[in-house]
Short mmCIF file of C-alpha atoms in Angstrom, two decimals:
data_model
loop_
_atom_site.label_atom_id
_atom_site.label_comp_id
_atom_site.label_asym_id
_atom_site.label_seq_id
_atom_site.Cartn_x
_atom_site.Cartn_y
_atom_site.Cartn_z
CA MET P 1 198.80 61.64 144.69
CA PRO P 2 201.91 61.92 146.90
CA PRO P 3 202.29 65.17 148.86
CA LYS P 4 204.23 67.87 147.03
CA SER P 5 207.82 68.44 148.10
CA PRO P 6 208.46 71.89 149.62
CA LYS P 7 210.65 72.69 146.62
CA VAL P 8 207.85 72.02 144.13
CA ALA P 9 205.31 73.85 146.29
CA ALA P 10 207.65 76.88 146.35
CA LEU P 11 208.08 76.67 142.58
CA GLU P 12 204.31 76.59 142.04
CA SER P 13 203.88 79.52 144.37
CA ARG P 14 206.50 81.49 142.43
CA ILE P 15 204.69 80.73 139.16
CA ARG P 16 201.39 81.97 140.64
CA GLU P 17 203.09 85.14 141.81
CA THR P 18 204.88 85.74 138.50
CA TYR P 19 201.71 85.43 136.43
CA SER P 20 199.30 86.82 138.99
CA LEU P 21 196.05 88.18 137.57
CA ASP P 22 195.84 90.74 140.36
CA ALA P 23 198.55 93.16 139.35
CA LYS P 24 197.72 94.05 135.77
CA ASP P 25 198.87 97.07 133.85
CA GLU P 26 196.59 99.00 131.49
CA GLN P 27 197.61 96.94 128.44
CA GLU P 28 196.97 93.65 130.23
CA ASN P 29 193.58 94.97 131.29
CA ALA P 30 192.86 95.86 127.68
CA ILE P 31 193.87 92.37 126.51
CA GLU P 32 191.57 90.80 129.06
CA ALA P 33 188.72 93.09 128.01
CA ILE P 34 189.28 92.07 124.37
CA ASN P 35 189.19 88.39 125.44
CA ASN P 36 185.86 89.01 127.11
CA LEU P 37 184.61 90.90 124.06
CA ILE P 38 185.50 87.93 121.85
CA VAL P 39 183.57 85.52 124.10
CA PHE P 40 180.59 87.89 124.03
CA CYS P 41 180.71 88.37 120.24
CA MET P 42 181.06 84.67 119.38
CA ASN P 43 177.94 83.85 121.32
CA PRO P 44 175.22 82.97 118.75
CA ARG P 45 172.71 84.94 120.82
CA THR P 46 174.73 88.18 120.51
CA ARG P 47 173.35 90.39 117.77
CA LEU P 48 175.47 92.60 115.54
CA ASN P 49 174.34 95.86 117.18
CA ALA P 50 175.24 94.56 120.63
CA MET P 51 178.66 93.49 119.34
CA LEU P 52 179.34 96.93 117.91
CA GLN P 53 178.10 98.66 121.05
CA GLU P 54 180.41 96.61 123.28
CA THR P 55 183.30 97.25 120.90
CA ALA P 56 182.73 100.98 121.06
CA LYS P 57 182.46 100.88 124.83
CA LEU P 58 185.77 99.04 125.09
CA ILE P 59 187.56 101.53 122.86
CA HIS P 60 186.02 104.43 124.77
CA ARG P 61 187.08 102.89 128.10
CA PHE P 62 190.67 101.99 127.31
CA PHE P 63 191.77 104.42 124.67
CA GLU P 64 191.74 108.12 124.19
CA PHE P 65 188.64 108.75 122.09
CA LYS P 66 185.54 110.42 123.45
CA CYS P 67 183.38 110.15 120.34
CA MET P 68 182.72 107.08 118.24
CA ALA P 69 180.46 106.13 115.37
CA ILE P 70 180.17 102.78 113.65
CA ALA P 71 178.88 102.32 110.12
CA MET P 72 178.02 98.99 108.50
CA LYS P 73 177.10 97.97 105.00
CA ASP P 74 173.40 97.14 104.77
CA PRO P 75 173.22 93.81 102.89
CA GLU P 76 169.72 94.74 101.63
CA ASP P 77 170.67 97.81 99.60
CA GLY P 78 174.50 97.72 99.74
CA LEU P 79 174.65 101.18 101.34
CA PHE P 80 176.77 102.08 104.35
CA LYS P 81 174.81 103.46 107.29
CA TYR P 82 175.76 104.47 110.79
CA VAL P 83 174.29 101.97 113.21
CA PHE P 84 175.86 103.20 116.43
CA THR P 85 177.16 106.46 117.90
CA MET P 86 178.68 107.33 121.24
CA GLY P 87 179.64 110.65 122.81
CA TYR P 88 177.52 112.78 120.50
CA SER P 89 174.51 114.95 121.36
CA PRO P 90 171.10 113.44 120.42
CA SER P 91 170.76 115.77 117.42
CA VAL P 92 174.22 114.84 116.10
CA SER P 93 173.46 111.13 116.59
CA ALA P 94 170.22 111.62 114.65
CA ALA P 95 172.14 113.38 111.88
CA TYR P 96 174.55 110.46 111.65
CA LYS P 97 171.68 107.99 111.30
CA GLU P 98 170.36 109.91 108.25
CA ILE P 99 173.57 109.53 106.25
CA LYS P 100 173.93 106.83 103.59
CA TYR P 101 177.04 106.19 101.58
CA THR P 102 177.77 104.07 98.55
CA ALA P 103 181.12 102.22 98.53
CA MET P 104 182.36 104.87 96.07
CA ASP P 105 181.42 107.68 98.46
CA VAL P 106 183.32 106.01 101.29
CA PHE P 107 186.62 106.07 99.45
CA ASP P 108 186.01 109.28 97.54
CA ASP P 109 189.25 111.15 98.16
CA LYS P 110 187.89 114.39 96.72
CA SER P 111 185.05 114.63 99.23
CA TYR P 112 186.95 112.96 102.06
CA PRO P 113 190.68 113.58 101.65
CA SER P 114 192.65 111.44 104.06
CA ILE P 115 196.08 110.21 105.11
CA LYS P 116 196.56 106.47 105.13
CA ILE P 117 198.03 105.65 108.53
CA SER P 118 197.91 101.86 108.23
CA LYS P 119 196.52 99.17 105.97
CA ILE P 120 193.01 99.70 107.34
CA ALA P 121 193.07 103.11 108.99
CA ARG P 122 192.78 106.64 107.58
CA PHE P 123 193.11 110.00 109.25
CA TYR P 124 190.94 112.87 108.03
CA MET P 125 192.43 116.26 108.80
CA ALA P 126 190.24 119.26 109.56
CA GLU P 127 192.24 121.47 107.20
CA ASP P 128 191.24 119.23 104.27
CA LYS P 129 187.54 119.71 105.11
CA PRO P 130 186.75 115.98 105.07
CA TYR P 131 182.98 116.34 105.02
CA ARG P 132 180.33 117.11 102.44
CA GLU P 133 177.96 120.02 102.54
CA GLY P 134 175.22 119.26 105.03
CA GLU P 135 177.41 116.92 107.08
CA GLU P 136 178.49 119.75 109.40
CA LYS P 137 175.57 118.76 111.59
CA CYS P 138 177.42 115.52 112.36
CA TYR P 139 179.80 117.44 114.60
CA ASN P 140 179.16 118.32 118.22
CA ARG P 141 180.34 121.91 117.66
CA PRO P 142 179.86 122.68 113.96
CA SER P 143 180.64 126.39 114.52
CA LEU P 144 184.20 125.43 115.41
CA LEU P 145 184.82 123.54 112.20
CA THR P 146 186.42 126.40 110.38
CA GLN P 147 187.32 128.62 113.31
CA LEU P 148 189.75 126.37 115.14
CA LYS P 149 193.34 126.43 114.03
CA ARG P 150 195.95 123.88 114.87
CA GLN P 151 198.37 125.48 117.33
CA ASN P 152 200.72 122.53 117.61
CA PRO P 153 201.43 119.71 115.17
CA ASP P 154 200.04 117.11 117.58
CA ASP P 155 196.73 118.91 118.25
CA LEU P 156 193.49 117.13 117.42
CA LEU P 157 190.80 119.49 116.07
CA GLU P 158 187.00 119.29 116.05
CA ALA P 159 186.85 118.16 112.41
CA ASP P 160 189.72 115.65 112.66
CA TYR P 161 188.59 112.04 112.70
CA MET P 162 189.91 108.57 111.99
CA ASN P 163 188.28 105.61 110.26
CA PHE P 164 189.25 102.00 110.91
CA PHE P 165 187.82 99.99 108.04
CA MET P 166 186.49 96.46 108.39
CA TYR P 167 186.75 94.12 105.42
CA GLY P 168 184.90 91.00 104.31
CA SER P 169 186.22 87.69 103.05
CA MET P 170 186.77 89.01 99.52
CA GLY P 171 188.53 92.13 100.74
CA GLU P 172 185.41 94.27 100.29
CA PRO P 173 184.61 96.94 102.90
CA ILE P 174 181.83 95.94 105.28
CA GLY P 175 181.97 98.89 107.64
CA TRP P 176 184.16 101.11 109.75
CA LEU P 177 184.79 102.45 113.22
CA GLU P 178 185.01 106.23 113.29
CA CYS P 179 186.86 107.82 116.19
CA SER P 180 187.26 111.48 117.09
CA ASP P 181 187.90 113.92 119.93
CA THR P 182 190.59 112.59 122.25
CA ARG P 183 190.50 113.28 125.97
CA SER P 184 193.86 115.06 125.81
CA GLY P 185 192.97 117.12 122.73
CA LYS P 186 196.05 115.63 121.09
CA LEU P 187 196.58 113.15 118.25
CA PRO P 188 196.21 109.58 119.48
CA LYS P 189 199.45 107.73 120.14
CA ARG P 190 200.57 105.43 117.35
CA GLU P 191 200.17 102.48 119.71
CA THR P 192 196.53 103.47 120.27
CA VAL P 193 196.00 103.34 116.52
CA ARG P 194 197.43 99.80 116.49
CA TRP P 195 195.14 98.68 119.34
CA ILE P 196 192.02 99.95 117.60
CA GLU P 197 193.21 98.50 114.31
CA MET P 198 193.59 95.10 115.98
CA ILE P 199 190.17 95.36 117.66
CA SER P 200 188.59 96.24 114.27
CA ALA P 201 190.32 93.24 112.70
CA ILE P 202 189.09 90.91 115.44
CA ILE P 203 185.53 92.20 115.29
CA SER P 204 185.33 92.14 111.51
CA SER P 205 186.72 88.60 111.56
CA ILE P 206 183.97 87.45 113.94
CA ILE P 207 181.34 89.28 111.86
CA VAL P 208 182.56 87.49 108.73
CA GLU P 209 182.90 84.10 110.47
CA ARG P 210 179.36 84.40 111.82
CA GLY P 211 178.07 85.53 108.43
CA LEU P 212 176.63 88.69 109.99
CA ASP P 213 177.83 90.79 107.04
CA LYS P 214 175.47 88.86 104.79
CA LYS P 215 172.32 88.95 106.96
CA MET I 1 202.09 133.85 109.33
CA MET I 2 200.22 131.84 106.67
CA GLN I 3 203.47 130.12 105.72
CA GLU I 4 204.10 129.25 109.36
CA HIS I 5 200.70 127.68 109.70
CA LEU I 6 201.13 125.64 106.53
CA SER I 7 204.43 124.34 107.84
CA LEU I 8 202.73 123.32 111.10
CA ILE I 9 200.03 121.43 109.16
CA ASN I 10 202.72 119.67 107.17
CA ARG I 11 204.38 118.61 110.39
CA THR I 12 201.07 117.08 111.48
CA ARG I 13 200.88 115.21 108.16
CA THR I 14 204.42 113.95 108.66
CA ILE I 15 203.60 112.68 112.14
CA LEU I 16 200.55 110.84 110.77
CA GLU I 17 202.34 109.40 107.75
CA LYS I 18 204.94 107.91 110.07
CA TYR I 19 202.16 105.97 111.81
CA ALA I 20 201.96 103.72 108.77
CA THR I 21 205.63 102.89 108.59
CA SER I 22 207.28 102.78 112.00
CA ARG I 23 206.77 99.99 114.46
CA ASP I 24 209.05 99.78 117.38
CA SER I 25 207.42 98.13 120.39
CA LYS I 26 207.00 94.41 120.90
CA ASP I 27 203.26 95.00 121.59
CA GLU I 28 202.85 96.72 118.23
CA ALA I 29 204.60 93.84 116.45
CA VAL I 30 202.25 91.36 118.14
CA MET I 31 199.20 93.41 117.17
CA ALA I 32 200.40 93.64 113.57
CA GLU I 33 200.80 89.85 113.43
CA ILE I 34 197.31 89.32 114.85
CA ILE I 35 195.90 91.58 112.12
CA HIS I 36 197.79 89.66 109.41
CA LEU I 37 196.74 86.29 110.82
CA LEU I 38 193.07 87.34 110.80
CA ASP I 39 193.42 88.77 107.32
CA ARG I 40 194.65 85.45 106.01
CA ALA I 41 192.03 83.51 107.98
CA LYS I 42 189.27 85.51 106.34
CA THR I 43 190.13 84.45 102.83
CA PRO I 44 187.67 81.78 101.65
CA THR I 45 190.51 79.47 100.62
CA GLN I 46 192.03 79.17 104.07
CA GLN I 47 190.53 76.07 105.67
CA LEU I 48 190.73 75.32 109.38
CA ASP I 49 193.84 73.13 109.19
CA ALA I 50 195.70 75.84 107.33
CA PHE I 51 194.57 78.41 109.89
CA LEU I 52 195.84 76.24 112.79
CA HIS I 53 199.22 75.87 111.07
CA ASP I 54 199.32 79.63 110.45
CA LEU I 55 198.50 80.24 114.12
CA ALA I 56 201.30 77.94 115.30
CA ARG I 57 203.85 79.50 112.94
CA THR I 58 202.87 83.04 113.92
CA VAL I 59 203.13 82.28 117.63
CA ARG I 60 206.44 80.50 117.21
CA LYS I 61 207.87 83.41 115.26
CA LEU I 62 206.63 86.08 117.67
CA PHE I 63 207.34 84.54 121.01
CA GLU I 64 210.38 82.42 120.28
CA PHE I 65 209.22 79.10 121.64
CA SER I 66 210.94 76.15 119.96
CA GLU I 67 207.94 73.85 120.39
CA VAL I 68 204.38 74.86 119.51
CA CYS I 69 201.38 72.55 119.26
CA VAL I 70 197.74 73.15 118.48
CA GLY I 71 195.01 70.66 119.26
CA ILE I 72 191.26 70.73 118.86
CA ARG I 73 188.22 68.79 119.91
CA ASP I 74 186.98 66.49 117.19
CA THR I 75 183.32 67.09 116.35
CA SER I 76 182.82 63.43 115.39
CA ASP I 77 183.69 61.84 118.75
CA GLY I 78 184.21 64.76 121.13
CA MET I 79 187.83 63.73 121.80
CA PHE I 80 190.85 66.03 121.71
CA ARG I 81 193.76 65.49 119.35
CA TYR I 82 196.89 67.37 118.30
CA LYS I 83 196.56 68.87 114.83
CA VAL I 84 199.83 70.80 114.52
CA CYS I 85 203.19 70.13 116.16
CA LEU I 86 206.04 72.46 115.24
CA GLY I 87 209.60 72.04 116.43
CA TYR I 88 209.41 68.33 117.30
CA ARG I 89 211.56 65.49 116.06
CA VAL I 90 209.61 63.14 113.78
CA GLY I 91 209.13 60.42 116.43
CA ALA I 92 207.79 62.91 119.00
CA GLN I 93 205.50 64.43 116.43
CA GLU I 94 204.09 61.01 115.48
CA ALA I 95 203.67 60.12 119.15
CA ARG I 96 201.71 63.34 119.72
CA LYS I 97 199.47 62.70 116.76
CA ARG I 98 198.54 59.33 118.30
CA ILE I 99 197.45 60.86 121.61
CA VAL I 100 193.72 61.12 122.25
CA TYR I 101 192.37 62.98 125.29
CA SER I 102 188.85 62.68 126.62
CA PRO I 103 187.12 65.90 127.81
CA ASP I 104 187.63 64.75 131.43
CA GLU I 105 191.35 64.20 130.88
CA MET I 106 191.76 67.74 129.57
CA THR I 107 191.05 69.13 133.02
CA ASP I 108 192.15 66.14 135.14
CA ASP I 109 194.40 67.63 137.81
CA MET I 110 195.48 64.25 139.11
CA LEU I 111 196.63 63.01 135.70
CA TYR I 112 198.01 66.35 134.51
CA PRO I 113 198.73 68.48 137.58
CA ALA I 114 199.00 72.17 136.67
CA VAL I 115 199.23 75.65 138.09
CA GLN I 116 196.39 77.84 136.85
CA ILE I 117 198.00 81.11 135.68
CA GLY I 118 195.07 82.67 133.85
CA ARG I 119 191.39 82.05 133.26
CA ARG I 120 192.25 79.79 130.34
CA THR I 121 195.92 79.03 131.00
CA ARG I 122 197.76 76.27 132.83
CA PHE I 123 201.46 75.85 133.53
CA TYR I 124 202.56 72.20 133.78
CA LEU I 125 205.76 71.50 135.70
CA SER I 126 208.16 68.72 134.92
CA GLU I 127 208.45 67.91 138.63
CA ASN I 128 204.74 67.04 138.68
CA GLN I 129 205.16 64.64 135.75
CA ALA I 130 202.24 66.11 133.84
CA PHE I 131 202.19 63.29 131.33
CA LYS I 132 201.27 59.60 131.19
CA GLU I 133 204.16 57.10 131.00
CA THR I 134 202.99 56.26 127.47
CA GLU I 135 203.45 59.90 126.50
CA ARG I 136 207.21 60.06 127.17
CA GLU I 137 207.94 59.58 123.48
CA ALA I 138 205.92 62.68 122.70
CA PHE I 139 208.75 64.83 124.13
CA ASN I 140 211.76 65.86 122.10
CA ARG I 141 214.22 64.63 124.73
CA PRO I 142 212.56 61.92 126.83
CA SER I 143 215.85 61.11 128.53
CA MET I 144 215.91 64.64 129.99
CA LEU I 145 212.55 64.21 131.69
CA GLY I 146 212.85 64.34 135.46
CA LYS I 147 216.30 65.96 135.44
CA GLU I 148 216.86 68.57 138.12
CA ARG I 149 215.92 72.15 137.30
CA PRO I 150 219.11 74.27 137.30
CA SER I 151 217.27 77.32 138.64
CA ASP I 152 213.67 78.28 139.34
CA ASP I 153 213.10 80.51 136.29
CA VAL I 154 214.46 77.98 133.77
CA MET I 155 212.02 75.92 131.70
CA VAL I 156 213.10 72.27 131.43
CA GLU I 157 212.01 69.26 129.41
CA GLY I 158 208.58 68.26 130.65
CA ASP I 159 207.47 71.86 131.40
CA TYR I 160 204.74 73.16 129.13
CA ILE I 161 201.99 75.78 129.07
CA ASP I 162 198.50 75.24 127.69
CA PHE I 163 196.23 78.05 126.52
CA PHE I 164 192.71 76.77 126.11
CA MET I 165 190.31 77.76 123.34
CA LEU I 166 186.77 78.05 124.73
CA ASP I 167 183.30 78.03 123.20
CA PRO I 168 180.62 80.58 124.25
CA ASP I 169 179.70 78.32 127.20
CA ARG I 170 183.36 78.32 128.19
CA GLU I 171 183.81 74.63 127.35
CA ILE I 172 187.23 73.67 125.99
CA ILE I 173 187.28 73.15 122.21
CA GLY I 174 191.02 73.30 121.63
CA TRP I 175 194.35 74.37 123.01
CA LEU I 176 197.64 75.97 122.14
CA GLU I 177 200.63 74.31 123.81
CA LEU I 178 204.04 75.88 124.16
CA SER I 179 207.31 74.61 125.53
CA ASN I 180 211.05 75.04 125.30
CA PRO I 181 211.51 78.84 124.95
CA LYS I 182 214.62 79.68 122.96
CA ASP I 183 216.20 81.60 125.85
CA GLY I 184 215.35 78.73 128.20
CA LYS I 185 213.51 81.06 130.64
CA TRP I 186 209.89 81.30 131.73
CA PRO I 187 208.03 83.62 129.41
CA ASP I 188 207.14 87.03 130.84
CA LYS I 189 203.64 87.86 132.01
CA ARG I 190 202.83 90.03 128.99
CA THR I 191 203.69 87.13 126.67
CA ILE I 192 201.22 84.95 128.57
CA ARG I 193 198.46 87.54 128.23
CA TRP I 194 199.10 87.92 124.48
CA LEU I 195 199.06 84.15 124.01
CA GLU I 196 195.71 84.02 125.82
CA LEU I 197 194.43 86.46 123.23
CA PHE I 198 195.71 84.25 120.42
CA ALA I 199 193.90 81.29 122.00
CA SER I 200 190.77 83.35 122.38
CA ILE I 201 190.83 84.45 118.72
CA ALA I 202 191.53 80.87 117.60
CA GLY I 203 188.67 79.66 119.80
CA ALA I 204 186.25 82.00 118.01
CA ILE I 205 187.35 80.72 114.60
CA VAL I 206 187.39 77.03 115.61
CA TYR I 207 183.96 77.40 117.20
CA GLU I 208 182.44 79.05 114.12
CA ARG I 209 183.94 76.57 111.67
CA GLU I 210 183.49 73.38 113.65
CA TRP I 211 180.74 73.81 116.23
CA SER I 212 178.29 76.51 115.17
CA GLY I 213 176.79 74.61 112.27
CA ARG I 214 178.27 77.02 109.77
CA ARG I 215 181.14 74.78 108.70
CA ARG I 216 182.97 76.16 105.64
#
């Protein structure tokens, strides 16, 4: 191979500098983390629980939510059960693990009134009491459920939460990511919602491609 | 007081309802397209070829490259071939479809000199002649190959960028190839990072459908 001309060498150097991996902003870091998550999740040795755990960790690390819970449909009995929680006290995590929902429960607007904020995401407002009797123990501070009042329109309250639904190949729900309690105490930014929506779509796609929703 | 509080709650609802409708940043538009692409890929009727076409069309629409190709490794002989070529004249498209790369050729820096610009991304410069003589016809304007670059940040005939699709062992199983941006300029860094994500997502789907033993 003939030696490179100084002009070409300078051009290559400029390309390296322009696309350098060293100086990344937060979004670029998030994209790279999602790339790594994909590689991890497509590995045949990676089990579903590990996939979900890494997904929750990524969302917790890059976005505003402190608490997360992930529910999946159990192919054995068709019921939705929480398989992973993060940011909750041990007793709250245990309470989550006891809950079982049918598909009808999940989208029961009377018990769980919500605002549709995208094709796959719903926001449950504290004022609508989006929980059934007995589910108060699924909150870190159940005593605050009815006491706290929204002071500003962009406040996020103890009982506010969001669900990002994951769907199977026939459009049937296979699970959801539940996010609550932002670090700022404010509603998440709309862009944050889009990021988590995209992550849910990627993860559910890998789950479906790997047939993990049927095992 | 009660009325005031109700009005505040309604303002919260309005903020949230707007989440579903407004979309103003480029990043949000890219994310929305990724969601739609995956939605379509999930349907049992979308076979791999259709997914690869969908991928190429989505990328072309979002990032405004005139030329987009997708190639994958063939499970029958382990060789790499173009499957989709968008934005090429018929002759160039046919020439591309005839090209067969061996796994060694895919990463041969002597044959296809490139600048590594990401873990899975390579930028090929026209000045380095990153093509075999027999591949000249695979370009839209072969007569423009080797012409002087008017300025450093302009992409010319013979420049292209490859985004590799990897399997869990990080072996190449396919690639997304882009050239000739509509504004004639090098794409920005964020575009490169998004395209890496597209390649990564496509890699997961290609791997599952072609290499994991769970072929649809």
